Amino acid sequence: MDTLEFDRTNYKELLKKYIETKDEQSLYGAEQISKSFIKNNILPEEIVNLHIQAMIELYPGKSKEIYSSMNFLLETMISYGLAHQEYQSLREKQLELQSEISVAASMQNTLLATSVPKVDDLDIGVISVPAHQMNGDYHHLVTGKDGTIGIAVADVIGKGIPAALCMSMIKYSLESFSEQSANPKLILENLNRVVERNVETGMFITMFYAQYNPSTSILHYASAGHEPGYYFNAEKNNFEEINAKGLVLGVSSDTKYEQYELTLNKGDMVVLLTDGVTECRNNGKFIESEEVIEVIKNYAHLPAQEAVNQVYKYFERLQEFQLKDDFTLIMMKKNV
Amino acid sequence: MMSSQSCVTIQKEWDIVAARQLGREIAKKIGVGTVDQARIATAVSEIARNIYLYAKNGQVCFDVIDTIDQKGILIIAEDSGPGIEDISQVMEDGYSTSGGLGAGLPGVKRLMDEFDIKSEVDKGTVIKTIKWVRK
């Protein structure tokens, strides 16, 4: 006897026992059987039918009205059965999609992988965590032939798969011209043209591009509408926003960007981030940039990588472990 | 092999009930069980309602298939309505149910054993579907 047949027989037995004794044990048995029915994809109309058959066998010749009423009930169950089947098939589809996305996400990780360059006088820490499986933030660190360090942080407005696809394009464009035109202003202007040509209107990308020259300790930077970073001035012992003007990428093909510079001294620190950090919500309110600075300050004494990890952990907890947006934070500390 | 067809013309909502009833009676006559009778009636309802709602005019016909191997009921629904532009889309789960239109064509396919649809825009739609008698 297969499990199904066994359940059918069992159903009748339990039903009989329950009608005779009204005991809890039979009801517990009913619960078990119903789980087994679900596991075997038995639809509600079949259960009603099973019930009718059991009743006919157990109590033949009982009230006709009862049987008619149960046939009526059976009829009303058909659509529930369909809804259940549809739910099952949608669930399977969802699992398929999920596994496809996780393959895509791991591909993205491989494609967009970047390693933190070793620089004698600069301690760099990086963390980037997607809100969903795929990351719409992008960061890129590269050492040029002349020994300068290029640091890019970008954010596609929007998240998920479209944002992630967009980022692959940004990465390959950056790589194709970062060598010959390693200058933040030119890089953004070139990138802007690529985005303007290839990305549909309505999708915006912000980027902060910085270039650090270890021989002069100067950080050159330009911004395309990106979230301002923070500069910690060790001498004055204060944080200030790194404000840089510039239109988001892709709005108009001839956008020009301004380039700024900042000389880093011993103990100074530069923090670059995406709005996933500043738009962390606490009980529905956006947190203020003072609070972000406060949190960074608390961990600033740690080595850069450890510090960004701790800052992330703090905001992760603040958002009850459910990131609302992709989160990227880069910290650079001048040691010497 | 095939016996004579019986058809119901669908123009008013009331005709849906007549089609259901005829489908159920034929199913019962050839020995379809209670649960499958109810499923056939629901499937007929669904395709007849599609005709009533979208094509305005059409018919649902029933035939008995009786071969050495198996016995079953064949339902053919035919209309001269607007047709379906993207059949794949209407056959997708969640497409019609999300709009609250009922089980939709994927539902009909699930209720029955075999299902085939042909449709041409501005010409109409033909649905053929079979339920076999369970041995």
Short mmCIF file of C-alpha atoms in Angstrom, two decimals:
data_model
loop_
_atom_site.label_atom_id
_atom_site.label_comp_id
_atom_site.label_asym_id
_atom_site.label_seq_id
_atom_site.Cartn_x
_atom_site.Cartn_y
_atom_site.Cartn_z
CA MET A 1 0.00 0.00 0.00
CA ASP A 2 1.49 3.38 -0.90
CA THR A 3 1.50 6.24 1.58
CA LEU A 4 -1.43 7.86 -0.16
CA GLU A 5 -3.62 4.79 0.03
CA PHE A 6 -2.51 4.38 3.61
CA ASP A 7 -3.59 7.93 4.43
CA ARG A 8 -6.97 7.36 2.81
CA THR A 9 -7.63 4.27 4.90
CA ASN A 10 -6.27 5.97 7.95
CA TYR A 11 -8.56 8.94 7.35
CA LYS A 12 -11.62 6.75 7.50
CA GLU A 13 -10.44 4.99 10.65
CA LEU A 14 -9.62 8.24 12.40
CA LEU A 15 -12.89 9.81 11.36
CA LYS A 16 -14.79 6.85 12.78
CA LYS A 17 -12.85 6.96 16.02
CA TYR A 18 -13.40 10.67 16.35
CA ILE A 19 -17.15 10.44 15.74
CA GLU A 20 -17.38 7.73 18.39
CA THR A 21 -15.11 9.17 21.08
CA LYS A 22 -14.48 12.84 20.16
CA ASP A 23 -10.93 12.44 21.46
CA GLU A 24 -8.01 14.76 20.94
CA GLN A 25 -5.81 11.95 19.74
CA SER A 26 -7.85 11.49 16.55
CA LEU A 27 -7.64 15.21 15.92
CA TYR A 28 -3.89 15.03 16.28
CA GLY A 29 -4.00 12.20 13.73
CA ALA A 30 -6.05 14.43 11.42
CA GLU A 31 -3.35 17.08 11.65
CA GLN A 32 -0.71 14.54 10.67
CA ILE A 33 -2.76 13.32 7.72
CA SER A 34 -3.39 16.82 6.46
CA LYS A 35 0.37 17.44 6.41
CA SER A 36 0.85 14.25 4.48
CA PHE A 37 -1.86 15.33 2.00
CA ILE A 38 -0.09 18.62 1.43
CA LYS A 39 3.20 16.83 0.92
CA ASN A 40 1.60 14.58 -1.68
CA ASN A 41 -0.16 17.49 -3.41
CA ILE A 42 -3.65 16.26 -2.58
CA LEU A 43 -6.06 19.03 -3.50
CA PRO A 44 -8.90 20.18 -1.19
CA GLU A 45 -11.66 18.86 -3.48
CA GLU A 46 -10.11 15.40 -3.26
CA ILE A 47 -10.12 15.58 0.52
CA VAL A 48 -13.78 16.56 0.56
CA ASN A 49 -14.47 13.65 -1.76
CA LEU A 50 -12.49 11.33 0.47
CA HIS A 51 -14.60 12.52 3.37
CA ILE A 52 -17.84 11.87 1.48
CA GLN A 53 -16.70 8.37 0.53
CA ALA A 54 -15.65 7.61 4.09
CA MET A 55 -19.01 8.78 5.43
CA ILE A 56 -20.92 6.70 2.89
CA GLU A 57 -18.92 3.62 3.84
CA LEU A 58 -19.16 4.22 7.58
CA TYR A 59 -22.76 5.33 7.81
CA PRO A 60 -24.64 4.13 4.73
CA GLY A 61 -28.15 5.39 4.30
CA LYS A 62 -27.62 8.54 6.35
CA SER A 63 -29.24 11.84 5.51
CA LYS A 64 -29.25 12.69 1.82
CA GLU A 65 -29.06 16.38 2.63
CA ILE A 66 -25.68 15.89 4.26
CA TYR A 67 -24.23 14.26 1.15
CA SER A 68 -25.70 16.89 -1.13
CA SER A 69 -24.25 19.56 1.07
CA MET A 70 -20.86 17.93 0.87
CA ASN A 71 -21.02 17.76 -2.91
CA PHE A 72 -21.78 21.45 -2.82
CA LEU A 73 -18.73 21.97 -0.61
CA LEU A 74 -16.61 19.93 -3.03
CA GLU A 75 -17.64 22.25 -5.85
CA THR A 76 -16.52 25.29 -3.92
CA MET A 77 -13.14 23.70 -3.29
CA ILE A 78 -12.18 23.42 -6.99
CA SER A 79 -10.93 26.98 -7.27
CA TYR A 80 -8.99 26.65 -4.03
CA GLY A 81 -7.33 23.60 -5.51
CA LEU A 82 -6.36 25.62 -8.56
CA ALA A 83 -5.06 28.46 -6.43
CA HIS A 84 -2.96 25.98 -4.51
CA GLN A 85 -1.50 24.52 -7.70
CA GLU A 86 -0.74 27.96 -9.01
CA TYR A 87 0.96 28.85 -5.75
CA GLN A 88 3.10 25.73 -6.00
CA SER A 89 4.18 26.50 -9.53
CA LEU A 90 4.91 30.15 -8.74
CA ARG A 91 6.98 29.02 -5.78
CA GLU A 92 9.04 26.76 -7.99
CA LYS A 93 9.52 29.62 -10.41
CA GLN A 94 10.62 31.85 -7.58
CA LEU A 95 13.21 29.34 -6.45
CA GLU A 96 14.51 29.12 -10.01
CA LEU A 97 14.79 32.88 -10.23
CA GLN A 98 16.51 33.06 -6.88
CA SER A 99 19.14 30.59 -7.91
CA GLU A 100 19.65 32.41 -11.21
CA ILE A 101 20.12 35.66 -9.36
CA SER A 102 22.60 34.16 -6.97
CA VAL A 103 24.62 32.87 -9.91
CA ALA A 104 24.49 36.37 -11.39
CA ALA A 105 25.51 37.87 -8.05
CA SER A 106 28.55 35.67 -7.75
CA MET A 107 29.42 36.48 -11.36
CA GLN A 108 29.14 40.14 -10.48
CA ASN A 109 31.49 39.65 -7.57
CA THR A 110 34.05 38.10 -9.87
CA LEU A 111 33.59 40.74 -12.57
CA LEU A 112 33.71 43.73 -10.27
CA ALA A 113 36.39 42.42 -7.93
CA THR A 114 38.94 44.98 -6.91
CA SER A 115 41.81 44.69 -4.47
CA VAL A 116 43.05 47.30 -2.08
CA PRO A 117 46.44 48.56 -3.26
CA LYS A 118 49.34 48.63 -0.81
CA VAL A 119 50.54 52.16 -0.24
CA ASP A 120 53.25 52.97 2.29
CA ASP A 121 51.75 56.11 3.75
CA LEU A 122 48.05 55.31 3.32
CA ASP A 123 45.95 52.80 5.22
CA ILE A 124 42.88 51.97 3.14
CA GLY A 125 39.77 50.14 4.31
CA VAL A 126 36.82 49.21 2.07
CA ILE A 127 33.42 47.65 2.61
CA SER A 128 30.58 47.29 0.12
CA VAL A 129 27.43 45.38 0.96
CA PRO A 130 24.41 45.04 -1.33
CA ALA A 131 20.90 45.52 0.08
CA HIS A 132 19.67 42.63 -2.04
CA GLN A 133 21.71 40.00 -3.76
CA MET A 134 23.18 42.26 -6.42
CA ASN A 135 25.11 45.42 -5.74
CA GLY A 136 24.25 48.73 -7.40
CA ASP A 137 27.19 50.43 -5.73
CA TYR A 138 30.58 50.23 -7.27
CA HIS A 139 34.05 50.96 -6.03
CA HIS A 140 37.31 50.53 -7.77
CA LEU A 141 40.86 50.97 -6.56
CA VAL A 142 43.71 50.95 -8.97
CA THR A 143 47.44 51.71 -8.92
CA GLY A 144 48.55 53.58 -12.03
CA LYS A 145 51.87 53.13 -13.82
CA ASP A 146 53.07 56.40 -12.29
CA GLY A 147 52.38 55.08 -8.80
CA THR A 148 49.24 57.14 -8.21
CA ILE A 149 46.22 55.48 -6.65
CA GLY A 150 42.85 55.85 -8.35
CA ILE A 151 39.78 55.50 -6.17
CA ALA A 152 36.28 55.43 -7.62
CA VAL A 153 32.99 55.20 -5.75
CA ALA A 154 29.78 55.10 -7.73
CA ASP A 155 26.09 54.61 -7.08
CA VAL A 156 23.33 53.89 -9.55
CA ILE A 157 20.08 55.49 -8.48
CA GLY A 158 18.01 52.40 -7.96
CA LYS A 159 19.14 49.03 -6.86
CA GLY A 160 18.99 45.40 -7.76
CA ILE A 161 19.65 43.85 -11.14
CA PRO A 162 19.38 46.89 -13.47
CA ALA A 163 21.78 48.83 -11.26
CA ALA A 164 24.17 45.90 -11.16
CA LEU A 165 24.17 45.50 -14.95
CA CYS A 166 24.94 49.16 -15.28
CA MET A 167 27.92 48.85 -13.00
CA SER A 168 29.62 46.26 -15.17
CA MET A 169 29.60 48.81 -17.96
CA ILE A 170 31.11 51.45 -15.68
CA LYS A 171 33.89 49.12 -14.65
CA TYR A 172 34.95 48.24 -18.18
CA SER A 173 34.80 51.83 -19.34
CA LEU A 174 36.89 52.93 -16.40
CA GLU A 175 39.47 50.28 -17.13
CA SER A 176 39.66 51.19 -20.77
CA PHE A 177 40.61 54.79 -20.17
CA SER A 178 42.01 55.04 -16.69
CA GLU A 179 45.56 54.48 -17.94
CA GLN A 180 45.86 57.18 -20.57
CA SER A 181 43.75 59.81 -18.88
CA ALA A 182 44.37 59.25 -15.22
CA ASN A 183 42.97 62.52 -14.05
CA PRO A 184 39.69 62.65 -12.13
CA LYS A 185 38.19 65.46 -14.19
CA LEU A 186 38.91 63.76 -17.52
CA ILE A 187 37.87 60.36 -16.29
CA LEU A 188 34.47 61.66 -15.24
CA GLU A 189 34.04 63.56 -18.51
CA ASN A 190 34.85 60.44 -20.54
CA LEU A 191 32.66 58.26 -18.39
CA ASN A 192 29.83 60.75 -18.67
CA ARG A 193 29.86 60.40 -22.44
CA VAL A 194 29.78 56.61 -22.20
CA VAL A 195 26.85 56.72 -19.80
CA GLU A 196 25.00 59.32 -21.86
CA ARG A 197 25.29 57.14 -24.96
CA ASN A 198 24.51 53.76 -23.38
CA VAL A 199 22.13 54.20 -20.52
CA GLU A 200 18.49 55.06 -20.96
CA THR A 201 17.29 58.34 -19.55
CA GLY A 202 15.90 58.06 -16.09
CA MET A 203 18.80 55.98 -14.82
CA PHE A 204 21.34 58.12 -13.06
CA ILE A 205 24.81 57.32 -11.87
CA THR A 206 26.75 59.37 -9.39
CA MET A 207 30.48 59.00 -8.97
CA PHE A 208 33.28 60.36 -6.89
CA TYR A 209 36.68 59.89 -8.45
CA ALA A 210 39.84 60.58 -6.49
CA GLN A 211 43.46 60.16 -7.30
CA TYR A 212 46.14 60.13 -4.66
CA ASN A 213 49.71 60.94 -5.49
CA PRO A 214 52.01 59.46 -2.84
CA SER A 215 55.01 61.57 -3.93
CA THR A 216 53.19 64.85 -3.23
CA SER A 217 50.58 63.61 -0.69
CA ILE A 218 47.94 65.42 -2.73
CA LEU A 219 44.49 63.98 -3.34
CA HIS A 220 42.95 65.19 -6.61
CA TYR A 221 39.26 64.64 -6.93
CA ALA A 222 36.11 65.37 -8.87
CA SER A 223 32.48 64.47 -8.30
CA ALA A 224 29.55 63.71 -10.54
CA GLY A 225 26.71 64.53 -8.18
CA HIS A 226 27.95 62.02 -5.65
CA GLU A 227 27.28 61.98 -1.93
CA PRO A 228 29.94 64.25 -0.34
CA GLY A 229 32.67 62.43 1.53
CA TYR A 230 34.35 63.60 4.73
CA TYR A 231 37.80 64.91 5.41
CA PHE A 232 39.28 64.68 8.87
CA ASN A 233 41.84 67.38 9.51
CA ALA A 234 44.14 66.03 12.22
CA GLU A 235 45.73 69.39 12.97
CA LYS A 236 42.36 71.09 13.59
CA ASN A 237 40.88 67.87 14.92
CA ASN A 238 37.66 68.30 12.98
CA PHE A 239 35.63 66.70 10.21
CA GLU A 240 34.45 68.60 7.20
CA GLU A 241 32.42 67.61 4.18
CA ILE A 242 34.31 67.23 0.94
CA ASN A 243 32.11 69.30 -1.30
CA ALA A 244 32.65 69.02 -5.02
CA LYS A 245 30.27 70.32 -7.65
CA GLY A 246 29.30 68.29 -10.69
CA LEU A 247 26.28 66.96 -12.54
CA VAL A 248 25.35 63.26 -12.28
CA LEU A 249 26.64 61.11 -15.13
CA GLY A 250 24.61 60.70 -18.28
CA VAL A 251 22.52 63.87 -18.26
CA SER A 252 24.27 65.70 -21.08
CA SER A 253 27.18 64.61 -23.23
CA ASP A 254 29.23 67.81 -22.84
CA THR A 255 29.17 68.12 -19.06
CA LYS A 256 32.43 69.48 -17.66
CA TYR A 257 33.71 68.60 -14.22
CA GLU A 258 35.75 70.64 -11.83
CA GLN A 259 38.80 69.17 -10.22
CA TYR A 260 39.74 69.90 -6.64
CA GLU A 261 42.69 69.01 -4.48
CA LEU A 262 43.46 68.34 -0.88
CA THR A 263 46.88 67.91 0.73
CA LEU A 264 46.90 65.12 3.26
CA ASN A 265 49.04 65.39 6.36
CA LYS A 266 49.90 62.82 8.98
CA GLY A 267 46.82 61.67 10.85
CA ASP A 268 44.42 63.04 8.25
CA MET A 269 41.63 60.83 7.01
CA VAL A 270 39.37 60.78 3.97
CA VAL A 271 36.03 58.94 4.00
CA LEU A 272 34.14 58.19 0.80
CA LEU A 273 30.69 56.65 0.83
CA THR A 274 27.41 56.10 -0.95
CA ASP A 275 23.99 57.27 0.15
CA GLY A 276 23.33 53.80 1.55
CA VAL A 277 25.38 55.03 4.48
CA THR A 278 23.90 58.50 4.89
CA GLU A 279 20.36 57.40 4.19
CA CYS A 280 20.32 54.72 6.81
CA ARG A 281 16.97 55.12 8.42
CA ASN A 282 16.43 55.06 12.10
CA ASN A 283 12.75 54.61 12.96
CA GLY A 284 11.76 56.04 9.61
CA LYS A 285 13.98 59.13 9.93
CA PHE A 286 17.09 59.66 7.88
CA ILE A 287 20.08 60.05 10.10
CA GLU A 288 22.00 63.31 9.98
CA SER A 289 25.49 63.59 8.64
CA GLU A 290 26.65 64.67 12.13
CA GLU A 291 25.59 61.26 13.33
CA VAL A 292 27.48 59.53 10.53
CA ILE A 293 30.57 61.52 11.51
CA GLU A 294 30.04 60.64 15.18
CA VAL A 295 29.98 56.94 14.32
CA ILE A 296 33.06 57.21 12.12
CA LYS A 297 34.85 59.11 14.89
CA ASN A 298 34.16 56.31 17.34
CA TYR A 299 36.03 53.81 15.23
CA ALA A 300 38.59 56.10 13.59
CA HIS A 301 41.41 54.96 15.88
CA LEU A 302 41.21 51.42 14.49
CA PRO A 303 43.10 50.22 11.39
CA ALA A 304 41.09 51.37 8.35
CA GLN A 305 39.65 47.98 7.36
CA GLU A 306 38.57 47.21 10.88
CA ALA A 307 37.08 50.68 11.23
CA VAL A 308 34.88 50.37 8.12
CA ASN A 309 33.75 46.92 9.25
CA GLN A 310 32.73 48.32 12.63
CA VAL A 311 30.93 51.31 11.09
CA TYR A 312 29.02 48.92 8.84
CA LYS A 313 28.09 46.71 11.77
CA TYR A 314 26.79 49.76 13.63
CA PHE A 315 24.51 50.83 10.76
CA GLU A 316 23.45 47.29 10.03
CA ARG A 317 22.19 47.02 13.58
CA LEU A 318 20.60 50.46 13.41
CA GLN A 319 18.57 49.27 10.40
CA GLU A 320 17.61 46.09 12.19
CA PHE A 321 19.78 43.98 9.89
CA GLN A 322 17.79 44.86 6.78
CA LEU A 323 19.73 47.25 4.57
CA LYS A 324 17.46 49.63 2.66
CA ASP A 325 20.11 50.48 0.10
CA ASP A 326 23.49 49.23 -1.02
CA PHE A 327 26.16 50.33 1.42
CA THR A 328 29.72 51.29 0.44
CA LEU A 329 32.29 52.93 2.65
CA ILE A 330 35.96 53.64 1.95
CA MET A 331 38.32 55.01 4.55
CA MET A 332 41.84 56.26 3.86
CA LYS A 333 44.13 57.19 6.71
CA LYS A 334 47.38 59.02 6.17
CA ASN A 335 49.95 57.37 8.46
CA VAL A 336 53.13 59.22 7.81
CA MET B 1 -14.96 6.74 -32.96
CA MET B 2 -16.67 10.01 -32.18
CA SER B 3 -20.30 10.31 -31.33
CA SER B 4 -22.38 13.27 -32.34
CA GLN B 5 -21.49 16.66 -30.95
CA SER B 6 -23.72 18.67 -28.69
CA CYS B 7 -23.18 22.40 -28.47
CA VAL B 8 -24.23 25.37 -26.37
CA THR B 9 -24.17 28.85 -27.85
CA ILE B 10 -22.73 31.44 -25.47
CA GLN B 11 -24.27 34.89 -25.61
CA LYS B 12 -25.70 35.55 -22.17
CA GLU B 13 -24.29 34.80 -18.77
CA TRP B 14 -27.04 32.23 -18.30
CA ASP B 15 -25.55 30.22 -21.20
CA ILE B 16 -22.47 29.57 -19.08
CA VAL B 17 -24.64 27.61 -16.66
CA ALA B 18 -26.18 25.60 -19.50
CA ALA B 19 -22.70 24.73 -20.81
CA ARG B 20 -21.52 23.68 -17.34
CA GLN B 21 -24.53 21.47 -16.90
CA LEU B 22 -24.21 19.80 -20.28
CA GLY B 23 -20.50 19.17 -19.69
CA ARG B 24 -21.17 17.64 -16.30
CA GLU B 25 -23.98 15.43 -17.60
CA ILE B 26 -21.86 14.04 -20.44
CA ALA B 27 -18.95 13.47 -18.07
CA LYS B 28 -21.19 11.65 -15.63
CA LYS B 29 -22.65 9.49 -18.40
CA ILE B 30 -19.26 8.21 -19.52
CA GLY B 31 -18.22 7.38 -15.96
CA VAL B 32 -16.16 10.38 -14.82
CA GLY B 33 -15.86 10.53 -11.01
CA THR B 34 -17.46 13.22 -8.83
CA VAL B 35 -14.31 15.27 -8.33
CA ASP B 36 -13.42 15.27 -12.02
CA GLN B 37 -17.02 16.16 -12.89
CA ALA B 38 -16.65 19.25 -10.76
CA ARG B 39 -13.31 20.03 -12.42
CA ILE B 40 -14.79 19.68 -15.88
CA ALA B 41 -17.69 21.95 -14.94
CA THR B 42 -15.25 24.56 -13.64
CA ALA B 43 -13.15 24.33 -16.81
CA VAL B 44 -16.25 24.75 -18.98
CA SER B 45 -17.30 27.71 -16.87
CA GLU B 46 -13.95 29.33 -17.38
CA ILE B 47 -13.83 29.00 -21.16
CA ALA B 48 -17.50 29.86 -21.56
CA ARG B 49 -17.03 32.97 -19.43
CA ASN B 50 -14.09 34.01 -21.59
CA ILE B 51 -16.37 33.85 -24.61
CA TYR B 52 -19.12 35.75 -22.81
CA LEU B 53 -16.75 38.47 -21.55
CA TYR B 54 -14.37 38.98 -24.45
CA ALA B 55 -15.74 37.45 -27.63
CA LYS B 56 -19.44 38.14 -26.91
CA ASN B 57 -20.44 35.31 -29.22
CA GLY B 58 -19.28 31.75 -29.62
CA GLN B 59 -20.07 28.18 -28.72
CA VAL B 60 -18.90 25.38 -26.52
CA CYS B 61 -19.25 21.87 -27.96
CA PHE B 62 -18.88 18.49 -26.31
CA ASP B 63 -17.89 15.17 -27.75
CA VAL B 64 -17.18 11.76 -26.32
CA ILE B 65 -13.95 10.07 -27.28
CA ASP B 66 -14.19 6.32 -26.98
CA THR B 67 -11.27 4.23 -28.15
CA ILE B 68 -9.98 0.81 -27.17
CA ASP B 69 -7.48 2.40 -24.77
CA GLN B 70 -9.41 5.20 -23.21
CA LYS B 71 -12.58 7.12 -22.86
CA GLY B 72 -12.91 10.83 -22.37
CA ILE B 73 -14.79 14.04 -22.94
CA LEU B 74 -13.59 16.50 -25.56
CA ILE B 75 -14.58 20.12 -25.20
CA ILE B 76 -14.22 22.50 -28.12
CA ALA B 77 -14.80 26.20 -27.55
CA GLU B 78 -14.89 28.39 -30.59
CA ASP B 79 -15.48 32.10 -30.94
CA SER B 80 -15.10 34.85 -33.51
CA GLY B 81 -13.94 37.43 -30.98
CA PRO B 82 -10.87 39.69 -30.90
CA GLY B 83 -8.45 36.77 -30.48
CA ILE B 84 -5.43 36.63 -28.22
CA GLU B 85 -2.30 38.43 -29.27
CA ASP B 86 0.17 36.83 -26.92
CA ILE B 87 -0.91 33.30 -25.99
CA SER B 88 2.25 32.63 -23.98
CA GLN B 89 1.36 35.54 -21.77
CA VAL B 90 -2.20 34.42 -21.04
CA MET B 91 -0.92 30.91 -20.37
CA GLU B 92 1.43 32.25 -17.73
CA ASP B 93 0.56 31.70 -14.08
CA GLY B 94 -0.54 34.82 -12.30
CA TYR B 95 -1.40 36.75 -15.48
CA SER B 96 -5.17 36.49 -15.24
CA THR B 97 -5.50 35.49 -11.59
CA SER B 98 -3.73 38.64 -10.42
CA GLY B 99 -6.45 40.70 -12.10
CA GLY B 100 -9.07 38.72 -10.23
CA LEU B 101 -10.42 37.16 -13.42
CA GLY B 102 -10.52 33.66 -11.99
CA ALA B 103 -8.55 30.56 -12.81
CA GLY B 104 -7.73 31.70 -16.32
CA LEU B 105 -6.48 29.45 -19.08
CA PRO B 106 -3.63 27.95 -17.00
CA GLY B 107 -6.40 26.89 -14.59
CA VAL B 108 -8.32 25.19 -17.43
CA LYS B 109 -5.14 23.41 -18.46
CA ARG B 110 -4.67 22.15 -14.90
CA LEU B 111 -8.27 21.02 -14.53
CA MET B 112 -8.14 19.02 -17.76
CA ASP B 113 -5.75 16.38 -19.10
CA GLU B 114 -5.06 17.78 -22.54
CA PHE B 115 -5.22 21.32 -23.72
CA ASP B 116 -4.69 23.08 -27.04
CA ILE B 117 -5.39 26.63 -28.10
CA LYS B 118 -5.24 28.45 -31.41
CA SER B 119 -5.98 32.10 -31.76
CA GLU B 120 -5.75 34.77 -34.40
CA VAL B 121 -6.17 38.45 -33.73
CA ASP B 122 -9.48 39.79 -35.09
CA LYS B 123 -10.52 36.31 -36.14
CA GLY B 124 -11.10 34.39 -32.97
CA THR B 125 -9.99 31.62 -30.70
CA VAL B 126 -10.40 27.84 -30.64
CA ILE B 127 -9.74 25.85 -27.50
CA LYS B 128 -9.71 22.06 -27.49
CA THR B 129 -9.41 20.26 -24.23
CA ILE B 130 -9.89 16.68 -23.04
CA LYS B 131 -10.47 14.98 -19.72
CA TRP B 132 -9.95 11.22 -19.67
CA VAL B 133 -11.98 8.88 -17.52
CA ARG B 134 -9.73 7.62 -14.73
CA LYS B 135 -9.47 3.86 -14.65
#
